Amino acid sequence: MKKLLTLFFLFSYSLVAQADRTQVWNNNPITIILPVGEEVRITFPTDVSLQIPAALVQSLESLAPNQQIVYWKAKESFDKARVIAPSTDNETVYLIDLVAQDNAIAESIVIEDPSRVVAQHNNDIASADGTIDISTAELSDPPEIVLTRFASQSLYAPRRLMPVNPDIAAMPVVQMPSNFPLMRSQQGEQYRFSVVGAWSGYGLHITAILLINESQLTLPVNPGLVQGNFTHITPQHLQLGPKGSLEDRTTLYLVSDAPFSAAIQEDGYGY
């Protein structure tokens, strides 16, 4: 019986650009002042789930390409509002106090967590002490997770942080009609699809699909509705907003034993 593997990616980026400002997490709320009408990038120390107050929905545009980075743009000025950002590994709950002002400076912010920096440093030392061949070492995660993480980083990580793995190779992208019925309808809605990347490794194939909601409904992303013979399916986000909203699209990562062009022609509803 094939299993659905829902993953929340545990990436560990250190995204420090010249124009970024660093804020150190010391277990106290971090105040971020947004300029009205300008987009600001916020980078968290690890993957988080954002809990934005309902009162901010009309005043704040929020776009999260992955679970570590969010782009915020204030549409109007507002007083302090608290955003709660628990880490997906349940180790930390980050507290962000957002304020929007007309004359604020637009600067991207990198939040650093000293405890995580120390832990990563210790892990790096431990890795350096061993002589590990990445191409032959036993994987610490199932290959489906390794492939999904690699694909997501390849699509969304900055260029200087592109992943490298000799066991995973990029494959030619095989496009399909945008109206191809890759996902069965839940409530009469329609979707648009496009293939944005494909890789192979560890005897498996993974294909990244951009999924766009063409309806005015807010919908959960149900991998069980995907048609084809896929062993594991992971959505980047768990919900789609209505057409035209910032949340009307996500990426699906489809793992299969056969190449994508063959997998979509096979029956495999094992979820």
mmCIF file of C-alpha atoms in Angstrom:
data_model
loop_
_atom_site.group_PDB
_atom_site.id
_atom_site.type_symbol
_atom_site.label_atom_id
_atom_site.label_comp_id
_atom_site.label_asym_id
_atom_site.label_seq_id
_atom_site.Cartn_x
_atom_site.Cartn_y
_atom_site.Cartn_z
ATOM 1 C CA MET A 1 0.000 0.000 0.000
ATOM 2 C CA LYS A 2 1.535 3.250 -1.060
ATOM 3 C CA LYS A 3 1.770 5.942 1.548
ATOM 4 C CA LEU A 4 1.218 9.656 1.327
ATOM 5 C CA LEU A 5 4.171 11.466 2.791
ATOM 6 C CA THR A 6 3.349 15.019 3.855
ATOM 7 C CA LEU A 7 6.581 16.838 4.450
ATOM 8 C CA PHE A 8 7.430 20.099 6.028
ATOM 9 C CA PHE A 9 10.861 20.931 4.718
ATOM 10 C CA LEU A 10 13.660 21.388 7.224
ATOM 11 C CA PHE A 11 16.049 23.615 5.386
ATOM 12 C CA SER A 12 18.926 25.338 7.138
ATOM 13 C CA TYR A 13 19.816 28.418 5.142
ATOM 14 C CA SER A 14 21.993 31.302 6.252
ATOM 15 C CA LEU A 15 20.733 34.028 3.938
ATOM 16 C CA VAL A 16 22.819 37.115 4.539
ATOM 17 C CA ALA A 17 22.999 39.620 1.722
ATOM 18 C CA GLN A 18 24.793 42.916 1.800
ATOM 19 C CA ALA A 19 21.602 44.937 2.172
ATOM 20 C CA ASP A 20 20.066 42.692 4.825
ATOM 21 C CA ARG A 21 19.742 43.692 8.455
ATOM 22 C CA THR A 22 20.291 41.028 11.097
ATOM 23 C CA GLN A 23 17.978 40.708 14.086
ATOM 24 C CA VAL A 24 19.054 38.344 16.861
ATOM 25 C CA TRP A 25 16.377 36.258 18.551
ATOM 26 C CA ASN A 26 16.762 36.480 22.347
ATOM 27 C CA ASN A 27 13.378 35.032 23.338
ATOM 28 C CA ASN A 28 11.782 38.482 23.250
ATOM 29 C CA PRO A 29 9.453 39.759 20.502
ATOM 30 C CA ILE A 30 11.229 41.298 17.497
ATOM 31 C CA THR A 31 9.722 44.537 16.189
ATOM 32 C CA ILE A 32 9.740 44.951 12.412
ATOM 33 C CA ILE A 33 8.654 48.271 10.899
ATOM 34 C CA LEU A 34 7.363 47.900 7.341
ATOM 35 C CA PRO A 35 7.246 50.754 4.808
ATOM 36 C CA VAL A 36 3.835 51.218 3.240
ATOM 37 C CA GLY A 37 3.757 50.061 -0.379
ATOM 38 C CA GLU A 38 7.206 48.411 -0.441
ATOM 39 C CA GLU A 39 7.989 44.702 -0.177
ATOM 40 C CA VAL A 40 10.318 43.444 2.553
ATOM 41 C CA ARG A 41 11.850 39.978 2.783
ATOM 42 C CA ILE A 42 12.025 38.305 6.193
ATOM 43 C CA THR A 43 14.212 35.217 6.629
ATOM 44 C CA PHE A 44 13.698 33.028 9.681
ATOM 45 C CA PRO A 45 16.413 30.805 11.217
ATOM 46 C CA THR A 46 14.458 27.678 10.297
ATOM 47 C CA ASP A 47 11.162 26.575 8.785
ATOM 48 C CA VAL A 48 8.143 28.148 10.499
ATOM 49 C CA SER A 49 4.355 28.229 10.278
ATOM 50 C CA LEU A 50 3.054 31.809 10.204
ATOM 51 C CA GLN A 51 0.045 32.787 12.276
ATOM 52 C CA ILE A 52 -1.039 36.233 11.074
ATOM 53 C CA PRO A 53 -3.836 38.047 12.956
ATOM 54 C CA ALA A 54 -7.109 38.262 11.064
ATOM 55 C CA ALA A 55 -7.103 42.022 11.593
ATOM 56 C CA LEU A 56 -4.057 42.302 9.315
ATOM 57 C CA VAL A 57 -5.490 40.410 6.346
ATOM 58 C CA GLN A 58 -6.753 43.564 4.602
ATOM 59 C CA SER A 59 -3.647 45.623 5.429
ATOM 60 C CA LEU A 60 -0.825 43.189 4.668
ATOM 61 C CA GLU A 61 0.204 41.243 1.578
ATOM 62 C CA SER A 62 2.054 38.052 2.536
ATOM 63 C CA LEU A 63 3.862 35.708 0.152
ATOM 64 C CA ALA A 64 5.887 32.725 1.430
ATOM 65 C CA PRO A 65 7.844 30.908 -1.344
ATOM 66 C CA ASN A 66 8.962 28.408 1.268
ATOM 67 C CA GLN A 67 8.614 27.909 5.012
ATOM 68 C CA GLN A 68 11.706 29.917 5.924
ATOM 69 C CA ILE A 69 11.161 33.079 3.878
ATOM 70 C CA VAL A 70 8.217 35.455 3.724
ATOM 71 C CA TYR A 71 7.718 38.646 1.713
ATOM 72 C CA TRP A 72 5.543 41.239 3.441
ATOM 73 C CA LYS A 73 4.116 44.429 1.943
ATOM 74 C CA ALA A 74 1.953 46.774 3.966
ATOM 75 C CA LYS A 75 -0.923 48.244 1.958
ATOM 76 C CA GLU A 76 -1.588 50.893 4.607
ATOM 77 C CA SER A 77 -0.125 52.032 7.898
ATOM 78 C CA PHE A 78 -1.106 50.132 11.024
ATOM 79 C CA ASP A 79 -0.157 49.928 14.684
ATOM 80 C CA LYS A 80 1.666 47.052 16.311
ATOM 81 C CA ALA A 81 0.235 43.615 15.549
ATOM 82 C CA ARG A 82 1.787 40.350 16.702
ATOM 83 C CA VAL A 83 2.637 37.523 14.312
ATOM 84 C CA ILE A 84 3.376 34.139 15.886
ATOM 85 C CA ALA A 85 5.815 31.896 14.010
ATOM 86 C CA PRO A 86 6.337 28.472 15.616
ATOM 87 C CA SER A 87 9.146 26.427 14.093
ATOM 88 C CA THR A 88 8.052 23.263 12.320
ATOM 89 C CA ASP A 89 10.417 21.189 14.487
ATOM 90 C CA ASN A 90 8.517 22.449 17.586
ATOM 91 C CA GLU A 91 11.723 23.769 19.158
ATOM 92 C CA THR A 92 11.019 27.515 19.081
ATOM 93 C CA VAL A 93 8.130 29.965 18.855
ATOM 94 C CA TYR A 94 9.264 33.249 17.284
ATOM 95 C CA LEU A 95 7.235 36.383 18.068
ATOM 96 C CA ILE A 96 7.164 39.251 15.563
ATOM 97 C CA ASP A 97 5.560 42.631 16.272
ATOM 98 C CA LEU A 98 4.698 44.218 12.917
ATOM 99 C CA VAL A 99 4.230 47.960 12.470
ATOM 100 C CA ALA A 100 3.628 49.771 9.158
ATOM 101 C CA GLN A 101 4.602 53.408 8.632
ATOM 102 C CA ASP A 102 4.608 55.629 5.549
ATOM 103 C CA ASN A 103 8.222 56.789 5.864
ATOM 104 C CA ALA A 104 9.854 53.604 7.138
ATOM 105 C CA ILE A 105 13.028 52.278 5.498
ATOM 106 C CA ALA A 106 12.651 49.229 3.269
ATOM 107 C CA GLU A 107 15.265 46.691 4.306
ATOM 108 C CA SER A 108 15.237 42.932 4.280
ATOM 109 C CA ILE A 109 15.736 41.258 7.628
ATOM 110 C CA VAL A 110 17.490 38.055 8.592
ATOM 111 C CA ILE A 111 16.549 36.665 11.995
ATOM 112 C CA GLU A 112 19.354 34.725 13.651
ATOM 113 C CA ASP A 113 18.832 32.273 16.491
ATOM 114 C CA PRO A 114 22.114 31.788 18.440
ATOM 115 C CA SER A 115 21.046 28.391 19.773
ATOM 116 C CA ARG A 116 20.550 27.084 16.243
ATOM 117 C CA VAL A 117 23.835 28.580 15.039
ATOM 118 C CA VAL A 118 25.684 26.724 17.814
ATOM 119 C CA ALA A 119 23.878 23.476 17.058
ATOM 120 C CA GLN A 120 24.701 23.753 13.343
ATOM 121 C CA HIS A 121 28.339 24.519 14.156
ATOM 122 C CA ASN A 122 28.574 21.413 16.332
ATOM 123 C CA ASN A 123 27.045 19.328 13.567
ATOM 124 C CA ASP A 124 29.558 20.715 11.064
ATOM 125 C CA ILE A 125 32.440 19.793 13.378
ATOM 126 C CA ALA A 126 31.078 16.299 13.827
ATOM 127 C CA SER A 127 30.757 15.879 10.054
ATOM 128 C CA ALA A 128 34.299 17.153 9.456
ATOM 129 C CA ASP A 129 35.719 14.556 11.844
ATOM 130 C CA GLY A 130 34.443 11.710 9.675
ATOM 131 C CA THR A 131 35.358 10.774 6.141
ATOM 132 C CA ILE A 132 31.921 10.438 4.564
ATOM 133 C CA ASP A 133 31.425 9.885 0.868
ATOM 134 C CA ILE A 134 28.083 11.565 0.128
ATOM 135 C CA SER A 135 27.520 9.356 -2.879
ATOM 136 C CA THR A 136 27.845 6.116 -0.917
ATOM 137 C CA ALA A 137 26.920 7.081 2.656
ATOM 138 C CA GLU A 138 23.729 5.654 4.096
ATOM 139 C CA LEU A 139 20.945 8.220 3.830
ATOM 140 C CA SER A 140 19.705 9.691 7.111
ATOM 141 C CA ASP A 141 16.260 10.220 5.533
ATOM 142 C CA PRO A 142 14.225 8.115 3.110
ATOM 143 C CA PRO A 143 15.164 8.829 -0.526
ATOM 144 C CA GLU A 144 11.709 10.322 -1.155
ATOM 145 C CA ILE A 145 12.413 13.004 1.462
ATOM 146 C CA VAL A 146 15.915 13.640 0.105
ATOM 147 C CA LEU A 147 14.550 14.030 -3.421
ATOM 148 C CA THR A 148 11.697 16.325 -2.325
ATOM 149 C CA ARG A 149 14.006 18.534 -0.280
ATOM 150 C CA PHE A 150 16.483 18.718 -3.174
ATOM 151 C CA ALA A 151 13.740 19.667 -5.653
ATOM 152 C CA SER A 152 12.272 22.361 -3.398
ATOM 153 C CA GLN A 153 15.685 23.905 -2.695
ATOM 154 C CA SER A 154 16.538 23.812 -6.406
ATOM 155 C CA LEU A 155 13.415 25.837 -7.174
ATOM 156 C CA TYR A 156 13.317 28.286 -4.279
ATOM 157 C CA ALA A 157 16.769 28.652 -2.701
ATOM 158 C CA PRO A 158 19.016 31.595 -3.692
ATOM 159 C CA ARG A 159 21.469 30.785 -6.482
ATOM 160 C CA ARG A 160 24.447 30.703 -4.120
ATOM 161 C CA LEU A 161 22.691 28.044 -2.022
ATOM 162 C CA MET A 162 21.679 25.690 -4.814
ATOM 163 C CA PRO A 163 21.939 22.074 -3.560
ATOM 164 C CA VAL A 164 24.541 19.708 -4.963
ATOM 165 C CA ASN A 165 24.143 15.939 -4.816
ATOM 166 C CA PRO A 166 26.028 13.623 -7.206
ATOM 167 C CA ASP A 167 23.273 11.022 -6.801
ATOM 168 C CA ILE A 168 20.535 13.322 -8.133
ATOM 169 C CA ALA A 169 20.434 14.472 -11.756
ATOM 170 C CA ALA A 170 18.221 17.024 -13.488
ATOM 171 C CA MET A 171 16.015 15.534 -16.186
ATOM 172 C CA PRO A 172 14.431 17.095 -19.283
ATOM 173 C CA VAL A 173 11.125 18.749 -18.453
ATOM 174 C CA VAL A 174 8.202 17.048 -20.178
ATOM 175 C CA GLN A 175 5.348 19.525 -20.519
ATOM 176 C CA MET A 176 1.678 18.597 -20.627
ATOM 177 C CA PRO A 177 -1.423 20.556 -21.674
ATOM 178 C CA SER A 178 -2.250 23.178 -19.043
ATOM 179 C CA ASN A 179 -5.774 21.735 -18.765
ATOM 180 C CA PHE A 180 -4.575 18.139 -18.374
ATOM 181 C CA PRO A 181 -6.778 16.460 -15.693
ATOM 182 C CA LEU A 182 -3.929 15.764 -13.295
ATOM 183 C CA MET A 183 -6.139 16.396 -10.248
ATOM 184 C CA ARG A 184 -9.752 15.379 -9.842
ATOM 185 C CA SER A 185 -12.224 18.125 -8.969
ATOM 186 C CA GLN A 186 -13.546 18.439 -5.404
ATOM 187 C CA GLN A 187 -16.273 21.077 -5.807
ATOM 188 C CA GLY A 188 -16.415 21.709 -9.543
ATOM 189 C CA GLU A 189 -13.252 23.802 -9.475
ATOM 190 C CA GLN A 190 -10.662 23.872 -12.242
ATOM 191 C CA TYR A 191 -6.881 23.856 -12.031
ATOM 192 C CA ARG A 192 -4.030 24.837 -14.315
ATOM 193 C CA PHE A 193 -0.783 22.874 -14.247
ATOM 194 C CA SER A 194 2.745 23.256 -15.566
ATOM 195 C CA VAL A 195 5.886 21.210 -15.030
ATOM 196 C CA VAL A 196 8.619 23.386 -13.491
ATOM 197 C CA GLY A 197 11.330 20.815 -12.804
ATOM 198 C CA ALA A 198 12.254 17.143 -12.923
ATOM 199 C CA TRP A 199 15.037 15.073 -11.350
ATOM 200 C CA SER A 200 15.990 11.440 -10.846
ATOM 201 C CA GLY A 201 17.985 9.712 -8.150
ATOM 202 C CA TYR A 202 18.106 6.616 -5.943
ATOM 203 C CA GLY A 203 16.141 4.707 -8.570
ATOM 204 C CA LEU A 204 13.217 7.172 -8.387
ATOM 205 C CA HIS A 205 11.878 10.138 -10.331
ATOM 206 C CA ILE A 206 10.530 13.407 -8.911
ATOM 207 C CA THR A 207 8.588 16.042 -10.829
ATOM 208 C CA ALA A 208 7.665 19.518 -9.580
ATOM 209 C CA ILE A 209 4.264 20.753 -10.765
ATOM 210 C CA LEU A 210 3.025 24.331 -10.435
ATOM 211 C CA LEU A 211 -0.649 24.035 -9.428
ATOM 212 C CA ILE A 212 -2.865 27.109 -9.939
ATOM 213 C CA ASN A 213 -6.456 27.429 -8.738
ATOM 214 C CA GLU A 214 -8.667 28.733 -11.559
ATOM 215 C CA SER A 215 -11.797 29.014 -9.420
ATOM 216 C CA GLN A 216 -13.026 31.544 -6.860
ATOM 217 C CA LEU A 217 -13.056 28.901 -4.108
ATOM 218 C CA THR A 218 -10.632 28.462 -1.246
ATOM 219 C CA LEU A 219 -9.584 24.813 -1.403
ATOM 220 C CA PRO A 220 -7.475 22.360 0.590
ATOM 221 C CA VAL A 221 -4.714 20.704 -1.405
ATOM 222 C CA ASN A 222 -5.635 17.017 -1.351
ATOM 223 C CA PRO A 223 -2.810 14.872 -2.799
ATOM 224 C CA GLY A 224 -5.188 11.914 -2.891
ATOM 225 C CA LEU A 225 -6.974 13.557 -5.818
ATOM 226 C CA VAL A 226 -3.873 13.500 -8.015
ATOM 227 C CA GLN A 227 -4.243 11.006 -10.848
ATOM 228 C CA GLY A 228 -1.338 8.809 -11.856
ATOM 229 C CA ASN A 229 0.982 6.215 -10.408
ATOM 230 C CA PHE A 230 2.899 8.248 -7.809
ATOM 231 C CA THR A 231 4.348 6.705 -4.673
ATOM 232 C CA HIS A 232 4.661 9.943 -2.688
ATOM 233 C CA ILE A 233 3.048 13.353 -3.195
ATOM 234 C CA THR A 234 4.025 16.463 -1.231
ATOM 235 C CA PRO A 235 2.370 19.891 -1.581
ATOM 236 C CA GLN A 236 4.399 23.009 -0.785
ATOM 237 C CA HIS A 237 1.275 24.481 0.832
ATOM 238 C CA LEU A 238 -1.817 22.797 2.233
ATOM 239 C CA GLN A 239 -4.408 25.271 0.940
ATOM 240 C CA LEU A 240 -5.111 27.275 -2.219
ATOM 241 C CA GLY A 241 -6.698 30.689 -2.188
ATOM 242 C CA PRO A 242 -9.194 31.852 -4.841
ATOM 243 C CA LYS A 243 -8.027 32.778 -8.334
ATOM 244 C CA GLY A 244 -6.134 36.062 -8.427
ATOM 245 C CA SER A 245 -5.036 35.976 -4.781
ATOM 246 C CA LEU A 246 -1.428 35.639 -3.623
ATOM 247 C CA GLU A 247 -2.256 32.165 -2.358
ATOM 248 C CA ASP A 248 -3.880 30.775 -5.522
ATOM 249 C CA ARG A 249 -0.902 28.552 -6.397
ATOM 250 C CA THR A 250 1.482 26.033 -4.916
ATOM 251 C CA THR A 251 3.989 23.413 -6.014
ATOM 252 C CA LEU A 252 3.342 19.665 -5.967
ATOM 253 C CA TYR A 253 6.288 17.266 -5.722
ATOM 254 C CA LEU A 254 5.409 13.927 -7.312
ATOM 255 C CA VAL A 255 7.657 10.914 -6.723
ATOM 256 C CA SER A 256 7.302 7.911 -9.007
ATOM 257 C CA ASP A 257 9.103 4.724 -9.962
ATOM 258 C CA ALA A 258 8.700 5.544 -13.665
ATOM 259 C CA PRO A 259 9.391 8.816 -15.489
ATOM 260 C CA PHE A 260 6.616 11.404 -15.210
ATOM 261 C CA SER A 261 5.383 10.938 -18.779
ATOM 262 C CA ALA A 262 4.718 7.263 -18.006
ATOM 263 C CA ALA A 263 3.481 7.725 -14.422
ATOM 264 C CA ILE A 264 0.629 10.060 -15.412
ATOM 265 C CA GLN A 265 -0.683 7.437 -17.825
ATOM 266 C CA GLU A 266 -0.933 4.748 -15.151
ATOM 267 C CA ASP A 267 -3.525 4.102 -12.472
ATOM 268 C CA GLY A 268 -2.209 4.306 -8.943
ATOM 269 C CA TYR A 269 -4.738 5.510 -6.429
ATOM 270 C CA GLY A 270 -3.083 3.990 -3.408
ATOM 271 C CA TYR A 271 -3.787 6.757 -0.938
#
